[in-house]
mmCIF file of C-alpha atoms in Angstrom:
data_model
loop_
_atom_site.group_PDB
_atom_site.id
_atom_site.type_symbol
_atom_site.label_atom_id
_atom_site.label_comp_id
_atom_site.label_asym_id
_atom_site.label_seq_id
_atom_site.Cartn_x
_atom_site.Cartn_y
_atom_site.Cartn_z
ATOM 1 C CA UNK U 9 0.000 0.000 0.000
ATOM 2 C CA UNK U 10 2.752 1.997 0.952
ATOM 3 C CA UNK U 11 4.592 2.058 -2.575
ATOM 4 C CA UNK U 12 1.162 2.362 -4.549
ATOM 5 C CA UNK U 13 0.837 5.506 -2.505
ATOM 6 C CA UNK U 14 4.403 6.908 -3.235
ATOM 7 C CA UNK U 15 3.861 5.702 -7.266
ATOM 8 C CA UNK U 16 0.359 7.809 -7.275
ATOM 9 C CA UNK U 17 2.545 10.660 -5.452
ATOM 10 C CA UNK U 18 5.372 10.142 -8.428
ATOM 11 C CA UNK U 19 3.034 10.476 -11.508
ATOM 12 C CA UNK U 20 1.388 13.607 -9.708
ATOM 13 C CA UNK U 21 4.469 15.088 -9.586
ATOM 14 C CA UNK U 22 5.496 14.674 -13.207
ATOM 15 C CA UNK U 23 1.760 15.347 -14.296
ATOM 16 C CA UNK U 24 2.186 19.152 -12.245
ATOM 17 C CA UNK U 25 5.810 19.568 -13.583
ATOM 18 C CA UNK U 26 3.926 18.550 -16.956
ATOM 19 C CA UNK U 27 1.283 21.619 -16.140
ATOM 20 C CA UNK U 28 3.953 23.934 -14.998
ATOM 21 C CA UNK U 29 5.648 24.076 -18.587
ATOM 22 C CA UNK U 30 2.804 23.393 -21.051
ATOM 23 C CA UNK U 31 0.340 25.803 -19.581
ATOM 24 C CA UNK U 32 -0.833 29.243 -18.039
ATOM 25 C CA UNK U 33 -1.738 29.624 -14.688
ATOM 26 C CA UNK U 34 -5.349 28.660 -14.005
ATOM 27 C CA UNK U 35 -7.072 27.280 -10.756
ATOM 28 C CA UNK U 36 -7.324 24.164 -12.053
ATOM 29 C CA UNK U 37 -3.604 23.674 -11.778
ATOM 30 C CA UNK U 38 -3.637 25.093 -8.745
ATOM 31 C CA UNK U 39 -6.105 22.150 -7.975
ATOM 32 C CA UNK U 40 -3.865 19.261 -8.946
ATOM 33 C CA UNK U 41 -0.909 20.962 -7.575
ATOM 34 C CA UNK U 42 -2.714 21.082 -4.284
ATOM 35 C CA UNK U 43 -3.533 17.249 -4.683
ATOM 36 C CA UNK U 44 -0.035 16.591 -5.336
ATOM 37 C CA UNK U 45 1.618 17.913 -2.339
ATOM 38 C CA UNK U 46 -1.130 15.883 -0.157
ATOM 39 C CA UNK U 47 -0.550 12.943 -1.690
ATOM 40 C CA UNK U 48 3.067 13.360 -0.757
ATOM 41 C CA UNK U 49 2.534 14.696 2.902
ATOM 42 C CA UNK U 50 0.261 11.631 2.975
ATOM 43 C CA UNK U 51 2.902 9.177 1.707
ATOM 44 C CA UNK U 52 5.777 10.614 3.640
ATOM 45 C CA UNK U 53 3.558 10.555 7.186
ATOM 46 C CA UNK U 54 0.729 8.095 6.552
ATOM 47 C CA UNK U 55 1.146 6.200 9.751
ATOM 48 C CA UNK U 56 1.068 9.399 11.670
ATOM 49 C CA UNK U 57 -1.446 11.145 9.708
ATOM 50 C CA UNK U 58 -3.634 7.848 9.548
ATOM 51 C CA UNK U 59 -3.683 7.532 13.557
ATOM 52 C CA UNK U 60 -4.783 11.162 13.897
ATOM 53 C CA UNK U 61 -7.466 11.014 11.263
ATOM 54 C CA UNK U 62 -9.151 8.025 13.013
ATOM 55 C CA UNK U 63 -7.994 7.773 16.618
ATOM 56 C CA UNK U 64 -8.791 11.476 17.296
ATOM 57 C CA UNK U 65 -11.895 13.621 17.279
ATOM 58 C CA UNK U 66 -10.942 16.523 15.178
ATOM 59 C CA UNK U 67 -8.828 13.708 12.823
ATOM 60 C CA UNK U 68 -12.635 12.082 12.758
ATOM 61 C CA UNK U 69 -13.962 15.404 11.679
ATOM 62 C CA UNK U 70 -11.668 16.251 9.199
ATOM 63 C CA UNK U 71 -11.583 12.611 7.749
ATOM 64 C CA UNK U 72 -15.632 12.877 7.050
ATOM 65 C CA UNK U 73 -15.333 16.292 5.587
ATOM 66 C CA UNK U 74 -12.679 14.863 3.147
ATOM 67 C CA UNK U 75 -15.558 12.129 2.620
ATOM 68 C CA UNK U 76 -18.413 14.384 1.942
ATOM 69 C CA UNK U 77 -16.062 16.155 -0.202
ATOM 70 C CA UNK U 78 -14.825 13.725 -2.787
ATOM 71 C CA UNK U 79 -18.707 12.673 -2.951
ATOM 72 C CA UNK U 80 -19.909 15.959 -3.821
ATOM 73 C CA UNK U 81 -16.869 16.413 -6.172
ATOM 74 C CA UNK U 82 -17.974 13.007 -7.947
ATOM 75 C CA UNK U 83 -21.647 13.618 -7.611
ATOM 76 C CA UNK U 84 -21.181 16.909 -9.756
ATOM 77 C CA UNK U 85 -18.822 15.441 -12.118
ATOM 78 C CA UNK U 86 -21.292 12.714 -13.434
ATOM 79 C CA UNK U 87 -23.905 15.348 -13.522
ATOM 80 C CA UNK U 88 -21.156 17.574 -15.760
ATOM 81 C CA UNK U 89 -20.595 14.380 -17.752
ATOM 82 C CA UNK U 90 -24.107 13.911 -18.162
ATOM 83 C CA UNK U 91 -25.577 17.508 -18.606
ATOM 84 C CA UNK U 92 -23.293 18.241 -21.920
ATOM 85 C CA UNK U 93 -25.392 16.292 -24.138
ATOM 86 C CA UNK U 94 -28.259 16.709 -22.877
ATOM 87 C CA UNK U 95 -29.159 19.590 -24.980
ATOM 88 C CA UNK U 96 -28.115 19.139 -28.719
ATOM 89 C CA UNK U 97 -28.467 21.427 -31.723
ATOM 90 C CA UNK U 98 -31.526 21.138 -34.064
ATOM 91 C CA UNK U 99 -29.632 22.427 -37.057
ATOM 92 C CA UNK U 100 -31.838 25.389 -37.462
ATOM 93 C CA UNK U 101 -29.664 27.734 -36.031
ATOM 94 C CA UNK U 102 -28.234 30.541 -37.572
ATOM 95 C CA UNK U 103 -26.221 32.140 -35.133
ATOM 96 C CA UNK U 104 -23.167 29.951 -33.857
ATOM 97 C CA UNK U 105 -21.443 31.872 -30.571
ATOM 98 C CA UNK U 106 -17.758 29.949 -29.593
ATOM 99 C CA UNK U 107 -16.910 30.855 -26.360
ATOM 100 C CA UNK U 108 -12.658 31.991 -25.331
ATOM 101 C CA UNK U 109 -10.581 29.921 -23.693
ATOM 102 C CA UNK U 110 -7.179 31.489 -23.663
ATOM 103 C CA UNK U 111 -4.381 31.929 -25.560
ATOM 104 C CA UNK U 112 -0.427 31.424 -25.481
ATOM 105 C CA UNK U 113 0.341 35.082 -26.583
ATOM 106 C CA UNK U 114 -1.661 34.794 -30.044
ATOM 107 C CA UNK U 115 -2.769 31.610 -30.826
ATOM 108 C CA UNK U 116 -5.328 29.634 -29.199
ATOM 109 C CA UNK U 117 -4.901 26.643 -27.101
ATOM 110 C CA UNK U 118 -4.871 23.216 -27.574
ATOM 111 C CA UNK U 119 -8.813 23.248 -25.583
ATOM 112 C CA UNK U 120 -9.512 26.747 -27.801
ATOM 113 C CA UNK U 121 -8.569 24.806 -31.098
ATOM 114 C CA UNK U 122 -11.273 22.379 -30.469
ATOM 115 C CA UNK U 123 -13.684 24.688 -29.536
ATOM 116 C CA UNK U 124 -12.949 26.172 -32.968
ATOM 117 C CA UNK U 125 -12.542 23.283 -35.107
ATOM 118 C CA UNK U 126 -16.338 21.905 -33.882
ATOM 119 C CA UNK U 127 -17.173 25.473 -34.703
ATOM 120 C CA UNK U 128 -15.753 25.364 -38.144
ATOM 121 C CA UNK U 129 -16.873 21.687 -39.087
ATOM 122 C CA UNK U 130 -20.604 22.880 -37.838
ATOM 123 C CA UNK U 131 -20.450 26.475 -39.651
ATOM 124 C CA UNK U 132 -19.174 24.633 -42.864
ATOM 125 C CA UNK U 133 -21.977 22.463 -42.688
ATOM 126 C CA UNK U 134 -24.511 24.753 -42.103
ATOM 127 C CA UNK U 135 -23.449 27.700 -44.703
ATOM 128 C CA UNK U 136 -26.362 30.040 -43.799
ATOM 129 C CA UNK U 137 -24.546 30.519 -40.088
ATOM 130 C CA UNK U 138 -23.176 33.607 -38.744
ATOM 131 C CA UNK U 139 -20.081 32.891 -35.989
ATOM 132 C CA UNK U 140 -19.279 35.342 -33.413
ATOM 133 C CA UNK U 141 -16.207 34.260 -31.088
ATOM 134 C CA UNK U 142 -15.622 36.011 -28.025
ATOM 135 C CA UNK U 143 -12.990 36.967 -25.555
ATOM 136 C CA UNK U 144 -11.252 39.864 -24.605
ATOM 137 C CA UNK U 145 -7.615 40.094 -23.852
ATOM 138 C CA UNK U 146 -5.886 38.140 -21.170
ATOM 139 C CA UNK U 147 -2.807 39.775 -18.937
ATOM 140 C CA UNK U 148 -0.774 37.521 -20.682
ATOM 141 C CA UNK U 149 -2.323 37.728 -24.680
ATOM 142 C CA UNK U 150 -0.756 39.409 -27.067
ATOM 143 C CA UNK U 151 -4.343 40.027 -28.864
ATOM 144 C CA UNK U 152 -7.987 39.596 -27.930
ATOM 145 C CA UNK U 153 -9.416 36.365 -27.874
ATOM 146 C CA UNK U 154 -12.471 37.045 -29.603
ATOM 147 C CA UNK U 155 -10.431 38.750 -32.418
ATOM 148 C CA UNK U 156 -7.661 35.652 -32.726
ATOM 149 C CA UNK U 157 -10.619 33.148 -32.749
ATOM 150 C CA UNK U 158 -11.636 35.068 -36.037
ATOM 151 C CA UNK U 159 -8.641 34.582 -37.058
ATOM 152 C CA UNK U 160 -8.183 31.252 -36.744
ATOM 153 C CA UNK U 161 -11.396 30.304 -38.618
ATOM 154 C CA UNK U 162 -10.907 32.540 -41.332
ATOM 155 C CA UNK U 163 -7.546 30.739 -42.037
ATOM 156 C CA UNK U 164 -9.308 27.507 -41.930
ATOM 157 C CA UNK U 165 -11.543 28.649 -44.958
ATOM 158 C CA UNK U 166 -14.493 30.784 -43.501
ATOM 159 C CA UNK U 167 -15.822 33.616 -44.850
ATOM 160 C CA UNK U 168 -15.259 36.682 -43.094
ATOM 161 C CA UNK U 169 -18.114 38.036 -43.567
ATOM 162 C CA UNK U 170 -19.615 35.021 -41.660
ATOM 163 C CA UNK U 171 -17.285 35.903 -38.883
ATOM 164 C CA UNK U 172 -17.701 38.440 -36.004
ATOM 165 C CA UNK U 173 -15.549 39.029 -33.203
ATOM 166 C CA UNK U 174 -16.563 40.357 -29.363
ATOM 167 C CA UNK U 175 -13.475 41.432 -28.360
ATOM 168 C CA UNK U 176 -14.245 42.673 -24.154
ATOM 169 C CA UNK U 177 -15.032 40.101 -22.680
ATOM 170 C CA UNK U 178 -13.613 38.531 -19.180
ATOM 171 C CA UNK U 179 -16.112 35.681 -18.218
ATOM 172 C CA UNK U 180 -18.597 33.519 -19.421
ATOM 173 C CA UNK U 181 -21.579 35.560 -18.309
ATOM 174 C CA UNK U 182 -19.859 38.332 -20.466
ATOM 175 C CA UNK U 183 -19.048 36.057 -23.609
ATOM 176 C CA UNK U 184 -22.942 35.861 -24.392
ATOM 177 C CA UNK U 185 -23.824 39.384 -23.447
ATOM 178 C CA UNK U 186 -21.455 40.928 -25.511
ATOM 179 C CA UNK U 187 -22.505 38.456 -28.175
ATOM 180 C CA UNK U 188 -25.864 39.465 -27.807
ATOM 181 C CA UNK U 189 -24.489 43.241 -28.712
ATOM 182 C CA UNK U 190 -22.532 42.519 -31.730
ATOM 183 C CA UNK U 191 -25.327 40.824 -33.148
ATOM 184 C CA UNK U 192 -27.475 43.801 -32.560
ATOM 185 C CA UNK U 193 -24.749 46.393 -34.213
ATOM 186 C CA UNK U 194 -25.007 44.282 -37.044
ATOM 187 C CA UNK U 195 -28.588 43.974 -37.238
ATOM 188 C CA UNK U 196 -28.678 40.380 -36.865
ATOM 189 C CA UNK U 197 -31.729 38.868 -35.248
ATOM 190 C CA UNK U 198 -30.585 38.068 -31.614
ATOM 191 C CA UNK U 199 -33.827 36.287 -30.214
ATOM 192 C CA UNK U 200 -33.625 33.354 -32.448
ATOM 193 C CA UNK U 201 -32.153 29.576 -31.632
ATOM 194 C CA UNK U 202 -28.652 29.443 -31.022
ATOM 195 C CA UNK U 203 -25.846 27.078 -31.081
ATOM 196 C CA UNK U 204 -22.820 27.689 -28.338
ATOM 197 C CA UNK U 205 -19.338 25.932 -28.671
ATOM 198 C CA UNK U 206 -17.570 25.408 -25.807
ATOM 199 C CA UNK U 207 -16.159 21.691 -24.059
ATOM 200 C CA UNK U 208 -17.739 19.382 -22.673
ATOM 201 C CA UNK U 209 -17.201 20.399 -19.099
ATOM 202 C CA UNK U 210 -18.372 23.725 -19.544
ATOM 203 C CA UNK U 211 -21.819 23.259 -21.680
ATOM 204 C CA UNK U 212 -23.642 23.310 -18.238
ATOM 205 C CA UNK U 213 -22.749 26.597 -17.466
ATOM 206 C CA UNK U 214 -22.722 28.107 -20.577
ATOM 207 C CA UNK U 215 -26.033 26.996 -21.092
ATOM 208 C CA UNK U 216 -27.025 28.455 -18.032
ATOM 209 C CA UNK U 217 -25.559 32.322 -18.501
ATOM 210 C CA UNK U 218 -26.536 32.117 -22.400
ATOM 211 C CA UNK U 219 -29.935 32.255 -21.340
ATOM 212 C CA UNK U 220 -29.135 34.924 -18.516
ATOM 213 C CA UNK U 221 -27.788 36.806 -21.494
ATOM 214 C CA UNK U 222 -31.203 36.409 -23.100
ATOM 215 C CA UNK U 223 -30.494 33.472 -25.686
ATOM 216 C CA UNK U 224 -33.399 31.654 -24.694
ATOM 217 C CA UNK U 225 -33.088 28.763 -27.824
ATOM 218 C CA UNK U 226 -29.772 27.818 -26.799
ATOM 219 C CA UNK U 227 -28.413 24.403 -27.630
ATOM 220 C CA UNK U 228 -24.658 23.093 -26.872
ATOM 221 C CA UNK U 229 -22.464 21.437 -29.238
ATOM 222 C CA UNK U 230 -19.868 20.383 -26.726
ATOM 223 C CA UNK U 231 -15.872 20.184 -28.182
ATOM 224 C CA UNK U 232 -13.440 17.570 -27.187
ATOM 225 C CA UNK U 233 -10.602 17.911 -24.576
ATOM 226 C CA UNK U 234 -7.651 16.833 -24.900
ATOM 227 C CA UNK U 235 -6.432 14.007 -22.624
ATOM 228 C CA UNK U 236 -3.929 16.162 -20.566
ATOM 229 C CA UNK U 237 -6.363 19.062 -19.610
ATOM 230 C CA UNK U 238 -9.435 16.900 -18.356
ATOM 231 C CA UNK U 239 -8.310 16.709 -14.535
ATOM 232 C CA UNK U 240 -7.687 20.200 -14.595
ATOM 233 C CA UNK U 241 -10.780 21.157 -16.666
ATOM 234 C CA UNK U 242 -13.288 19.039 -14.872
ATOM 235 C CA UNK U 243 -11.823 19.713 -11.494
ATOM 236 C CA UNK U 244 -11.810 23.572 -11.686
ATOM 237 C CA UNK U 245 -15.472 22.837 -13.658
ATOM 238 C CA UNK U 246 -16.544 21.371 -10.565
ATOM 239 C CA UNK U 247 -15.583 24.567 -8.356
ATOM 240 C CA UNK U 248 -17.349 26.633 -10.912
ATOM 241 C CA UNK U 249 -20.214 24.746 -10.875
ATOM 242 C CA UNK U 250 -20.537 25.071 -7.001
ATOM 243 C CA UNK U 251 -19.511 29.029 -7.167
ATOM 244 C CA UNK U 252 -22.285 29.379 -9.339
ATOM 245 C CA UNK U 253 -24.930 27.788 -7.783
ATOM 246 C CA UNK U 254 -24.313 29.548 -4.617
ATOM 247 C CA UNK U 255 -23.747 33.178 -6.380
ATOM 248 C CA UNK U 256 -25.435 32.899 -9.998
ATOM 249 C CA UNK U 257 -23.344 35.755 -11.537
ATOM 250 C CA UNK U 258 -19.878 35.835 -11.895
ATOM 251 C CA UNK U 259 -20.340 39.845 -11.280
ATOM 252 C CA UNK U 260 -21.383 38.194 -7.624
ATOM 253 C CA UNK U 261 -19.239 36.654 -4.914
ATOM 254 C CA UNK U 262 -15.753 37.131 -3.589
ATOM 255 C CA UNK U 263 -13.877 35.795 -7.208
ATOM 256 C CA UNK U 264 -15.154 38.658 -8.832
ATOM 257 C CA UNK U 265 -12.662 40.901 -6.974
ATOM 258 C CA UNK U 266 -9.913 38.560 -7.627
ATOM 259 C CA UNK U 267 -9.808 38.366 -11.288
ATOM 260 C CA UNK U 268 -6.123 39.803 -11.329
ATOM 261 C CA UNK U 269 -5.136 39.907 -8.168
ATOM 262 C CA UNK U 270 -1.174 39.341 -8.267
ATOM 263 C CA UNK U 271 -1.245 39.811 -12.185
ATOM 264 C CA UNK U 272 -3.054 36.463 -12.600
ATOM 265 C CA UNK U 273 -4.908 36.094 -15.845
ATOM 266 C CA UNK U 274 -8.144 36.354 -16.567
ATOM 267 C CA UNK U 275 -8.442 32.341 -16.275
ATOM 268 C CA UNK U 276 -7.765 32.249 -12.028
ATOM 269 C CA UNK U 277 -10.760 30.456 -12.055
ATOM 270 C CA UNK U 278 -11.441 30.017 -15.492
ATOM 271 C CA UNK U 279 -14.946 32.183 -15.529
#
């Protein structure tokens, strides 16, 4: 037992070293990076730490709260896994909205790019579309998201005339209002169905501040992740999740003052 614990202690280690180089700073590496060092202070002082946690009372209390807290962290991950599909596009829509996820300084990311390519493959299936990416710029972006995004899907063939870019954005609440306005400047009906792109993990959400926004026809059409970024993803989804069933709007709560604090970007808690 002792040794499996070190070996899960040794891949968390070079999975967080893995994070440290390949990505920006976001809470959900903050998450596994957390979960590493436990798993270490755990392996290094098990017998110790196993004696407090059930031979004392405030061991027993902490031990239970770690219980009720992996089951609520598993109970809202099936219900993430679950939720994404639960609301599919018809086909009928002509508006197409891709929601940011970062960039590393002007290109997107690996989980941006297949936000974009579902976005593209759908668009290019459904000519009679109008895309609008959004994002605005990060602390550490060279450009805004919204206006890279464009970019991107121009290059793979689009027309850019079938391409509009929200470039102010900072959250997800924000991604679908600001949406909402570009559509308007352009004098594109804004109460019909639309179609949001964003990964799996996220569709919940989105689906939840797109009709805040207004967008009351909206249907997901969730991207893949790749196999790296779905602890981090789905772990920081989960906090997300929680923050906004408890405060609703991301313009709510204590995170809202935090967006930058320490010249973080914009994805501290990946809004």
């Amino acid at each position: 037992m002792h040794i499996l614990l070190y070996l899960l202690a040794c891949l968390m280690l070079v999975y967080s070293l893995f994070l440290v180089f390949t990505s920006n700073f976001n809470m959900g590496n903050l998450i596994i990076w957390v979960l590493t060092a436990a798993c270490w202070v755990y392996a290094v002082w098990q017998r110790g730490l196993h004696a407090w946690l059930h031979g004392t009372l405030p061991g027993r209390i902490v031990f239970w709260l770690l219980v009720a807290g992996a089951a609520l962290t598993v109970a809202v991950l099936a219900f993430l896994l679950t939720s994404a599909y639960a609301n599919p596009p018809t086909g009928q829509e002509k508006v197409i909205v891709v929601l940011g996820a970062g960039l590393r300084q002007d290109r997107p990311s690996r989980l941006l790019r297949c936000r974009l390519d579902k976005a593209y493959a759908y668009a290019a299936a459904h000519p009679d579309t109008i895309v609008v990416t959004t994002g605005g710029q990060g602390r550490d972006e060279w450009v805004p998201e919204g206006q890279a995004m464009r970019d991107y899907l121009i290059g793979k063939g689009l027309d850019p005339a079938r391409v509009l870019a929200e470039t102010r954005s900072t959250s997800t609440e924000e991604n679908f209002a600001f949406a909402r306005e570009v559509l308007r400047e352009h004098g594109i009906p804004d109460d019909g169905p639309i179609v949001y792109v964003t990964n799996a993990f996220h569709c919940y959400r989105g689906g939840r501040y797109a009709q805040m926004a207004g967008f009351t026809q909206a249907r997901a059409l969730p991207a893949a992740i790749p196999l790296t970024s779905i602890p981090t993803c789905y772990l920081r989804e989960v906090l997300a999740v929680l923050y906004y069933w408890v405060f609703r709007s991301s313009r709510s709560g204590f995170m809202h003052g935090m967006v930058g604090l320490l010249s973080l970007n914009k994805r501290f808690f990946y809004r």
